[in-house]
Coordinates of C-alpha atoms in Angstrom, one line a residue:
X1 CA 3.0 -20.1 -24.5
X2 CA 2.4 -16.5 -25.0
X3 CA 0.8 -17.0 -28.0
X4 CA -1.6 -19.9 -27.4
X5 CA -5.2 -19.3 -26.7
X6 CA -6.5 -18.9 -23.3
X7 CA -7.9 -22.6 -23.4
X8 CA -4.7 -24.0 -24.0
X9 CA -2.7 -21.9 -21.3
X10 CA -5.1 -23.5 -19.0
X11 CA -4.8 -26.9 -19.4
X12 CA -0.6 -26.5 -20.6
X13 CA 0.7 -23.3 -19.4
X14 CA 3.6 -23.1 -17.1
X15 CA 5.0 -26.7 -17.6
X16 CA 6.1 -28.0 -20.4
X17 CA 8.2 -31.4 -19.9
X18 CA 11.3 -32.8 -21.5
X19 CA 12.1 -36.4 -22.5
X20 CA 10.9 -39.1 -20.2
X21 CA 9.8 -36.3 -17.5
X22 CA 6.7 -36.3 -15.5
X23 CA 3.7 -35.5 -17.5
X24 CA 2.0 -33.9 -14.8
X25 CA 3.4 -31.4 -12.7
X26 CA 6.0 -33.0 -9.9
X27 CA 5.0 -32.1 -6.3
X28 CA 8.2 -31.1 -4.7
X29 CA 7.1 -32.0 -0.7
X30 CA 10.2 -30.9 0.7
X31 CA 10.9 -28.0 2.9
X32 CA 14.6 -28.0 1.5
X33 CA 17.5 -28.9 -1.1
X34 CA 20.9 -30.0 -1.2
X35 CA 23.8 -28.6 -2.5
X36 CA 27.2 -29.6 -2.7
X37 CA 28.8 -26.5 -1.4
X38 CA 28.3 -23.4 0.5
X39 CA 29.5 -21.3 -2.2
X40 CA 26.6 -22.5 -4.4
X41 CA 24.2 -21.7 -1.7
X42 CA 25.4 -18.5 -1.0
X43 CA 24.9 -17.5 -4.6
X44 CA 21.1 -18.4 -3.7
X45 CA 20.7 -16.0 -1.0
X46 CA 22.5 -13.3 -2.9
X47 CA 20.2 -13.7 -5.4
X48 CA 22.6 -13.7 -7.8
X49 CA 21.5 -17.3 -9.1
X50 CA 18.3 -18.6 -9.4
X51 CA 16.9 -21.8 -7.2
X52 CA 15.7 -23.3 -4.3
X53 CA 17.4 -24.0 -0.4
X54 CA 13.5 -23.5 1.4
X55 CA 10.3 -23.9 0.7
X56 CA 9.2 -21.3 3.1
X57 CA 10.6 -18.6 -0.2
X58 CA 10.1 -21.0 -3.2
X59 CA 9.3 -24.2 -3.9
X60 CA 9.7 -26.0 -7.7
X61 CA 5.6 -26.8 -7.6
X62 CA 4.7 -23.7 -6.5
X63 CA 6.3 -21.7 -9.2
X64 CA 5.2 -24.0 -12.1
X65 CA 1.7 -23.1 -10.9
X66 CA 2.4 -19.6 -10.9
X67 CA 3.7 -19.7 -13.9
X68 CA 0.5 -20.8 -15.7
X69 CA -1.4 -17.8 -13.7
X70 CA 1.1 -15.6 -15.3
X71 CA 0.7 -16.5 -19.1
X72 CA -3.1 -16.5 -18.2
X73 CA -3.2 -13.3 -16.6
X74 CA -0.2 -11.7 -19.5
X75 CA 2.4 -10.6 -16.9
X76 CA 6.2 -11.2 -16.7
X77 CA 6.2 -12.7 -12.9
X78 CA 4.0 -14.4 -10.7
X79 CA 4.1 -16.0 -6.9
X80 CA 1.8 -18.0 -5.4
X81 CA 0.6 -17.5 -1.1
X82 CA -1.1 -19.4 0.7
X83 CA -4.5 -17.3 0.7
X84 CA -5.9 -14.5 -1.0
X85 CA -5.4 -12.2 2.1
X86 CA -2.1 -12.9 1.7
X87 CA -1.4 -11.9 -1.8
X88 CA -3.6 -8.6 -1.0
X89 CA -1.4 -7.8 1.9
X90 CA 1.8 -8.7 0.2
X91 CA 1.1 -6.7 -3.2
X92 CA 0.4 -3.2 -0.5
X93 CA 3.1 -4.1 1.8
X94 CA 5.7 -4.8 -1.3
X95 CA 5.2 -0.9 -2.1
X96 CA 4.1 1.1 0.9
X97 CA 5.3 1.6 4.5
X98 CA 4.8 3.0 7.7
X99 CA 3.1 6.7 6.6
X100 CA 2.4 6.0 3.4
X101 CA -1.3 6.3 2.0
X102 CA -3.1 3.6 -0.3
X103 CA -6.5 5.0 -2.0
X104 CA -9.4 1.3 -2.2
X105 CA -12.3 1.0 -4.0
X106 CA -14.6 0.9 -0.8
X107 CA -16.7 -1.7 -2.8
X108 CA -14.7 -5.1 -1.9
X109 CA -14.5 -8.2 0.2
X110 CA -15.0 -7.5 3.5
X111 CA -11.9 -9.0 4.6
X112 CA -10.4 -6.8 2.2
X113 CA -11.5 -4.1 3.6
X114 CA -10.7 -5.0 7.6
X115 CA -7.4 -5.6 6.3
X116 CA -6.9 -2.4 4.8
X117 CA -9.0 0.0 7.3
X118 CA -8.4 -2.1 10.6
X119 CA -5.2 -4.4 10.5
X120 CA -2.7 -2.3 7.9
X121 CA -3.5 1.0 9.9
X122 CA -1.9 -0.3 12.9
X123 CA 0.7 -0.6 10.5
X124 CA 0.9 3.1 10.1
X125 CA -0.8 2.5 6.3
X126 CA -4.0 4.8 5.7
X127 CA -6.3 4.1 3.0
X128 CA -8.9 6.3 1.6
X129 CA -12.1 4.5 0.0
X130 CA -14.0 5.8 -3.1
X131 CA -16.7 4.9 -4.8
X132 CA -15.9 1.7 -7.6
X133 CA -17.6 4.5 -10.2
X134 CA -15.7 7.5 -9.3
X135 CA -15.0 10.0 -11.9
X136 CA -11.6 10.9 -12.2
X137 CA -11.9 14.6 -10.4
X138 CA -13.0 12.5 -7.7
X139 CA -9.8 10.1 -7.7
X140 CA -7.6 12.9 -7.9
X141 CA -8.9 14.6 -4.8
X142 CA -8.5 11.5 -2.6
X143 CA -4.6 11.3 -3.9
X144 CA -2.0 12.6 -1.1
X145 CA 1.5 13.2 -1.4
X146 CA 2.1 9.8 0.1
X147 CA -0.2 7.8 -2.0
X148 CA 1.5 4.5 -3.2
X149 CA -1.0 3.0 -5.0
X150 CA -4.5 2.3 -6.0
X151 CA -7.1 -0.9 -5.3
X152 CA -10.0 -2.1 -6.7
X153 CA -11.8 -5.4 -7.3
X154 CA -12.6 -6.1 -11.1
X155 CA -16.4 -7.4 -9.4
X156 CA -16.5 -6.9 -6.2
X157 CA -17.5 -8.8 -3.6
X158 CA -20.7 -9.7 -3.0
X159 CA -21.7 -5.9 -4.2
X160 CA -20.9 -6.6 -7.6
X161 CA -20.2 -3.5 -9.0
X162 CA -17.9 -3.3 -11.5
X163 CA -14.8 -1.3 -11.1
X164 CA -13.9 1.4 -14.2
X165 CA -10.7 -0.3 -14.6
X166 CA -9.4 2.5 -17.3
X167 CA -10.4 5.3 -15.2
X168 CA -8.8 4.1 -11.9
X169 CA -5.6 3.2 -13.9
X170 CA -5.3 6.5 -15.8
X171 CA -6.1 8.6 -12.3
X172 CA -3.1 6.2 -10.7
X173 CA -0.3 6.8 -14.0
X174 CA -1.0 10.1 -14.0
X175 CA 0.0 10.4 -10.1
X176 CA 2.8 8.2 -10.4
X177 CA 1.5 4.9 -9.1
X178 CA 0.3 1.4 -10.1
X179 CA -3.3 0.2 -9.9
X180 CA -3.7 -3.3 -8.3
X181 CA -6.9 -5.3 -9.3
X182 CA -8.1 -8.5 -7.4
X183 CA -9.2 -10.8 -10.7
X184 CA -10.6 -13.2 -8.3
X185 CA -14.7 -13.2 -9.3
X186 CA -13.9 -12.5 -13.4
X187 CA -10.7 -14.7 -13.6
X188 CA -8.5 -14.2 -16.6
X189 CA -10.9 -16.3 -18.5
X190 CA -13.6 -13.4 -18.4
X191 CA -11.2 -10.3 -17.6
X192 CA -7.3 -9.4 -18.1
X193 CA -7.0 -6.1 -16.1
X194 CA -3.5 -6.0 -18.0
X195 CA -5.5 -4.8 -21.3
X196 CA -7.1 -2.0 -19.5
X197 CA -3.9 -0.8 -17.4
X198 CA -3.6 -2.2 -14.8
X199 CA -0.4 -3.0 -13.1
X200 CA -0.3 -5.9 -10.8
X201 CA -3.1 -8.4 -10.3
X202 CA -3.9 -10.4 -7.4
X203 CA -6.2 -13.4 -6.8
X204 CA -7.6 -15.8 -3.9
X205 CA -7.3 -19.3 -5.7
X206 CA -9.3 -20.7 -3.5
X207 CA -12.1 -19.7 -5.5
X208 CA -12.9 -20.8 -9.0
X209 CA -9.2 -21.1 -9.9
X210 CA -9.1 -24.3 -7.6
X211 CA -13.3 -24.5 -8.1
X212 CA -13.1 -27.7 -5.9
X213 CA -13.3 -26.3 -2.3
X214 CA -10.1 -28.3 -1.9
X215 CA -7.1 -25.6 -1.2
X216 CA -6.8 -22.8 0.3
X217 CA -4.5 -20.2 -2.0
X218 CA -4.4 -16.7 -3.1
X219 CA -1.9 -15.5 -6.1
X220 CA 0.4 -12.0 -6.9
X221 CA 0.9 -11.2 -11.2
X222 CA 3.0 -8.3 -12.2
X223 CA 2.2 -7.3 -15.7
X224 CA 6.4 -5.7 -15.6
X225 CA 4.8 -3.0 -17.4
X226 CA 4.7 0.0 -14.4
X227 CA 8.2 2.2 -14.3
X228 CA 9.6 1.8 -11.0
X229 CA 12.5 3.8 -11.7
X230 CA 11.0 6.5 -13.3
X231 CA 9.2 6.9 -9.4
X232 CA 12.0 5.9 -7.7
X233 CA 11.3 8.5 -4.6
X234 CA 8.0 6.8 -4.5
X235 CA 9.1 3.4 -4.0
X236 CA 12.3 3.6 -2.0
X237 CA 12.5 -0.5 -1.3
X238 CA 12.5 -1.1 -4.7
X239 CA 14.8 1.7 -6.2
X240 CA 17.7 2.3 -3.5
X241 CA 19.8 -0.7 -2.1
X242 CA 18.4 -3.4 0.3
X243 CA 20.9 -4.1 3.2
X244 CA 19.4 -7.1 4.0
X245 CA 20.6 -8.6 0.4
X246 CA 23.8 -6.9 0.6
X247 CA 22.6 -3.9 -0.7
X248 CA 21.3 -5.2 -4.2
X249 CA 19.2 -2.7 -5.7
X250 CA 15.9 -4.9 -7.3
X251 CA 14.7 -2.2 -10.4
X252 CA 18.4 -2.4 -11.0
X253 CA 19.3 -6.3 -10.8
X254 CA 15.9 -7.7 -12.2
X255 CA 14.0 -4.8 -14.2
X256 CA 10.6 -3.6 -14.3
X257 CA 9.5 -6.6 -15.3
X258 CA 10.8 -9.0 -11.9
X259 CA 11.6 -6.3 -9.3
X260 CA 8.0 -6.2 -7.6
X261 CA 8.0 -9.9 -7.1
X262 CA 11.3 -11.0 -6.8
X263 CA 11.2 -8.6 -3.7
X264 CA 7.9 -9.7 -2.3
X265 CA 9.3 -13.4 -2.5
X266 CA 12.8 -12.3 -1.2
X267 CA 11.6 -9.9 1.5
X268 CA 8.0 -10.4 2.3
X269 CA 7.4 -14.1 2.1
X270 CA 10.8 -14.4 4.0
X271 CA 10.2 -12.8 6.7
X272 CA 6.0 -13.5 6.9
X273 CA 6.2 -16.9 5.7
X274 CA 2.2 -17.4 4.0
X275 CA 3.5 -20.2 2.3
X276 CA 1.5 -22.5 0.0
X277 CA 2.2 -26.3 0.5
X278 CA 2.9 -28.0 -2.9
X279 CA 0.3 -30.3 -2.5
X280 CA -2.1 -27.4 -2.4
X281 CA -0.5 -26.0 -5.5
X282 CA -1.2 -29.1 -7.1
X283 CA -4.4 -29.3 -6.3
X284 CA -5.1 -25.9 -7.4
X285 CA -2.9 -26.8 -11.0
X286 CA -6.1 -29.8 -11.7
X287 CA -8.5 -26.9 -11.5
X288 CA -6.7 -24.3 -13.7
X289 CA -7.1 -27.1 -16.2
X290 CA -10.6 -26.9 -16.3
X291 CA -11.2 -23.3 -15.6
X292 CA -11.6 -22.0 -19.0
X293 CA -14.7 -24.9 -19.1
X294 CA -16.4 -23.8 -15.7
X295 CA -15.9 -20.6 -15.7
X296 CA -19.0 -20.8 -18.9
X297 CA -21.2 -23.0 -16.8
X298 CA -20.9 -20.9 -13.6
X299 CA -21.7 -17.8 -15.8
X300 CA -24.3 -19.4 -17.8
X301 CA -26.3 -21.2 -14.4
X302 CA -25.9 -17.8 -12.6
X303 CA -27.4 -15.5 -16.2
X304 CA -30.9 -18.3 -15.7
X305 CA -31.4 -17.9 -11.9
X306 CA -31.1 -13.9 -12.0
X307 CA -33.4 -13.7 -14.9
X308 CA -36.0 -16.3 -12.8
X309 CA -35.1 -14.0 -9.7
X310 CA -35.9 -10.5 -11.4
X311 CA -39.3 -11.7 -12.1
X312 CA -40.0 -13.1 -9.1
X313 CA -42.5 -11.1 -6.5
X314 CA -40.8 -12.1 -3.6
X315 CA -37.4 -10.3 -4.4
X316 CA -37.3 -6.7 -4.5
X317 CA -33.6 -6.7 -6.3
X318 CA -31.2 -8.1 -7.7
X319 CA -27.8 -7.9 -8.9
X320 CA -26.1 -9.4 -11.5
X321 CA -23.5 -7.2 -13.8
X322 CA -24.4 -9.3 -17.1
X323 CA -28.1 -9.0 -16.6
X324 CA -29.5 -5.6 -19.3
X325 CA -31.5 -4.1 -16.5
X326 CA -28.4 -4.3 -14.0
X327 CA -27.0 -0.9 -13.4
X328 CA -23.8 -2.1 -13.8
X329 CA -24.5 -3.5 -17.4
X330 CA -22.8 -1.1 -19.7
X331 CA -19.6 -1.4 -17.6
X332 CA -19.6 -5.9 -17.6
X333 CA -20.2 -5.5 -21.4
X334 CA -16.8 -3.1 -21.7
X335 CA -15.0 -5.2 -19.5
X336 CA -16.4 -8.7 -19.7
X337 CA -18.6 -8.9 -23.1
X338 CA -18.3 -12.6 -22.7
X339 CA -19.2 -12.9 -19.0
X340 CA -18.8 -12.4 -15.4
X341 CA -19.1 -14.4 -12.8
X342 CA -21.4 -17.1 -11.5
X343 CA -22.3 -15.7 -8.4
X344 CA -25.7 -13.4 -8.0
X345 CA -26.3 -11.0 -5.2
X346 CA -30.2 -10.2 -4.5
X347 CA -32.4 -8.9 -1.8
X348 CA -35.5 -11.0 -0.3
X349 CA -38.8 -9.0 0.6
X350 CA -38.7 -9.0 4.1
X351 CA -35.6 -7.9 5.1
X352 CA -32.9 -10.4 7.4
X353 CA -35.1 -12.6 8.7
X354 CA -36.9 -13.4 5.4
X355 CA -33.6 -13.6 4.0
X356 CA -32.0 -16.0 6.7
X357 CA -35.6 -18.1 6.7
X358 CA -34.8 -18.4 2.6
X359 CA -31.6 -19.8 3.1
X360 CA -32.1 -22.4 5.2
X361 CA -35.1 -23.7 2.9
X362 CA -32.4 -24.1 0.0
X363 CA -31.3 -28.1 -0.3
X364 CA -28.7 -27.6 -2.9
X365 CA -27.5 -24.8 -1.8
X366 CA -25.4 -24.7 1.3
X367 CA -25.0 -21.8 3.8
X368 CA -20.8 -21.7 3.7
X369 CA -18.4 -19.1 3.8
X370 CA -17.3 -20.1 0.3
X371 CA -17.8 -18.6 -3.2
X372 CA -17.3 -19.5 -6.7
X373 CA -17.1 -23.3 -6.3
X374 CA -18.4 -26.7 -8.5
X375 CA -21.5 -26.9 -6.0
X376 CA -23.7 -24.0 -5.3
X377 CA -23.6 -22.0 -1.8
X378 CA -25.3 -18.9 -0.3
X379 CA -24.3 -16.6 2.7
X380 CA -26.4 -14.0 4.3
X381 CA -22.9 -11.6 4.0
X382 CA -24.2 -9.0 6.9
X383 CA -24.2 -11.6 9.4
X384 CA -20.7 -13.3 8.2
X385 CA -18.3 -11.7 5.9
X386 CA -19.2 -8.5 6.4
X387 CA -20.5 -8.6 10.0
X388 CA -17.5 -6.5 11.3
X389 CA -18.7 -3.2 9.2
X390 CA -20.9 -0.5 10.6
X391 CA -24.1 0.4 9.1
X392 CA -22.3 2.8 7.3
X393 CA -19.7 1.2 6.1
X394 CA -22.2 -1.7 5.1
X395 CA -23.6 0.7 2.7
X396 CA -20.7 2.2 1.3
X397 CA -19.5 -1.9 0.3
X398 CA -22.8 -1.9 -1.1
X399 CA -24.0 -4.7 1.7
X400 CA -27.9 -4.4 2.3
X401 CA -29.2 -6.2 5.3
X402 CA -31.5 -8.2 3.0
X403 CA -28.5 -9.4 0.6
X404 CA -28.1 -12.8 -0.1
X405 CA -25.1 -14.1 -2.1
X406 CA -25.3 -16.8 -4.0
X407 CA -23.0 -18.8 -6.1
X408 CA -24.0 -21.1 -8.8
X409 CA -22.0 -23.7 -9.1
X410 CA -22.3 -26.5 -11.8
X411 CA -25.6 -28.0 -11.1
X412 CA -28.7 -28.2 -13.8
X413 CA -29.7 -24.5 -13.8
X414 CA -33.6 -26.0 -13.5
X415 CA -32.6 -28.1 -10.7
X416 CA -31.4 -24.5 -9.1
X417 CA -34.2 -22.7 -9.9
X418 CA -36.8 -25.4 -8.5
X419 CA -35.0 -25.5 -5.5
X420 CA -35.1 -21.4 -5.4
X421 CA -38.7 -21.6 -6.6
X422 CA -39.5 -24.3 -3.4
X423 CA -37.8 -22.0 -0.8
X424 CA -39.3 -18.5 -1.8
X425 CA -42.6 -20.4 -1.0
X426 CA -42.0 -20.8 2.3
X427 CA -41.7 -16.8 3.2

């Protein structure tokens, strides 16, 4: 479907059945297949056919959903996990090792970031963190010998900011290394990192691609466009022979455009196992259908309460890339000239406990450690998602004590701003 229009890769991509099959997608709930010889399974885990012997690597359901992510997104391979985590730890893991060197945007989702600076250094990975606005001298300095790639977060989250996608992806070509992007706030319906260089794109699905709060998920796109070959002393696992396949070499076997995820699914989710259950990647198949329609709503809900909030004496700031006071305006309208996100980050006069009180005054919005879903939620992201980070490190994500997050979901935007309007009284 490469040349449909977004709205039609939405509710049609990745599936397209023949005569007398299923029209919706088939959920495939088994953990294996038949075959009627060993031969023909042994050509599976060869890799020199294509197929399915265990769901724990691939699974028929999983990959049509991935599929439709892919023409979305404009890359030549997709996999599905079963969280976001898990596609942001695959998509480093995939390319760097034990000593290597990984440079982040330190403005990201907390979890993000104890992943990288906490859990992957006991892996022997370092990453360096830069600002999501750094110039390119300023890139280049934090590169090392052993960088393997570059990270950012198209908005991040619950900052905000919005990363200089062509900077950081002419900074990471030039030094012989792809940029990886997590799509998850923008979505390919308001941002394809692909058109600005990026390389591989990453997603949790459990946000507004599945929209419902129903299914945990997280997703891996390669846009098959970065040179693996030409940096083959880079990326050794991908460019010299892998003994546990029988010494298949993946740039040579698949190309630039299936080696990164044909070895993520043959390697990685072999041997780690984050699996996504069919049934989830059904679920999260009924909300790409209606992405395209939401995503609009969330953005146009979220555009009325920060304009109600900016005015409003009881905050002292907001944040909201789309709004033309926001500092980070001129970047959303390069980017995403048609929209961001729905979800508004702002500070309450009166510091934490004005900010907490605020929250629990709110009756359609819930306090949940959830984002970018049909019904509106808040968090108070020092005390939660971010409660693990320093002061300093707080700052540097762009976390003020007095932030609260909210997400607008699909609600009257009057109905959200009365409510808003009822619980800033209370201060």
């Amino acid at each position: 479907m490469k040349n449909y229009r977004m709205e039609t890769k939405c509710v049609q991509g990745g599936y397209r059945p023949g005569n007398g099959e299923p029209r919706q997608i088939p959920i495939v709930q088994s953990t294996t297949f038949k075959y009627e010889s060993s031969a023909d399974m042994g050509k599976l885990f060869d890799l020199e056919a294509s197929g399915y012997f265990y769901s724990r690597l691939q699974n028929p359901t999983c990959d049509t959903v991935a599929a439709k992510i892919c023409e979305m997104e404009g890359g030549t391979a997709a996999m599905l996990t079963s969280s976001g985590q898990a596609a942001n730890f695959y998509t480093v893991f995939n390319i760097a090792n034990c000593g290597d060197h990984v440079i982040a945007s330190s403005a990201i989702y907390g979890g993000t970031y104890n992943l990288f600076a906490v859990t992957m250094k006991k892996m022997g990975i370092e990453f360096t963190f830069v600002q999501p606005h750094a110039t390119k001298e300023e890139l280049q300095a934090a590169f090392r010998p052993n960088t393997k790639a570059v990270f950012g977060e198209t908005i991040a989250n619950p900052a905000l900011n919005v990363l200089d996608i062509e900077t950081f992806a002419e900074v990471a070509h030039a030094n012989g290394v792809p940029l990886i992007i997590d799509n998850t706030f923008a979505t390919p319906i308001h941002c394809r990192p692909f058109e600005w260089g990026a390389d591989i794109v990453t997603h949790s699905t459990t946000k507004y691609m599945d929209g419902h709060g129903a299914a945990v998920g997280g997703c891996i796109v390669d846009s098959g466009n970065f040179d693996w070959k030409a940096h083959a002393e880079k990326f050794p696992g991908l460019c010299t022979p892998d003994d546990s396949y029988h010494g298949i070499t993946y740039v040579e076997r698949f190309g630039k455009e299936g080696a990164f995820i044909t070895k993520a699914t043959a390697q990685l989710m072999r041997d780690f196992g984050s699996t996504p259950s069919p049934q989830s990647a059904f679920i999260l198949n009924l909300g790409l259908e209606s992405l395209h329609v939401r995503m609009k709503r969330h953005f146009e809900n979220a555009l009325a309460v920060a304009t109600y909030l900016e005015k409003h004496e009881k905050i002292s700031w907001v944040r909201f890339p789309s709004l033309p006071s926001d500092s980070e305006y001129a970047f959303a309208q390069k980017y995403m000239p048609n929209g961001t996100c729905g979800v508004i980050s702002f500070g309450v006069k009166g510091g934490r406990e004005a900010a907490e009180r605020f929250m629990g005054q709110l009756r359609i919005a819930a306090i949940e450690t959830h984002v970018a879903d049909a019904r509106s939620c808040c968090l108070h992201p020092a005390s939660a998602t971010h409660r693990q980070m320093s002061d300093a490190e707080l700052t540097a994500a762009g976390v003020s004590p007095d932030l609260v997050r909210l997400s607008c979901g699909l609600e009257n935007s009057e109905d959200l701003i009365e409510d808003i309007a009822a619980a800033l009284e209370t201060i």
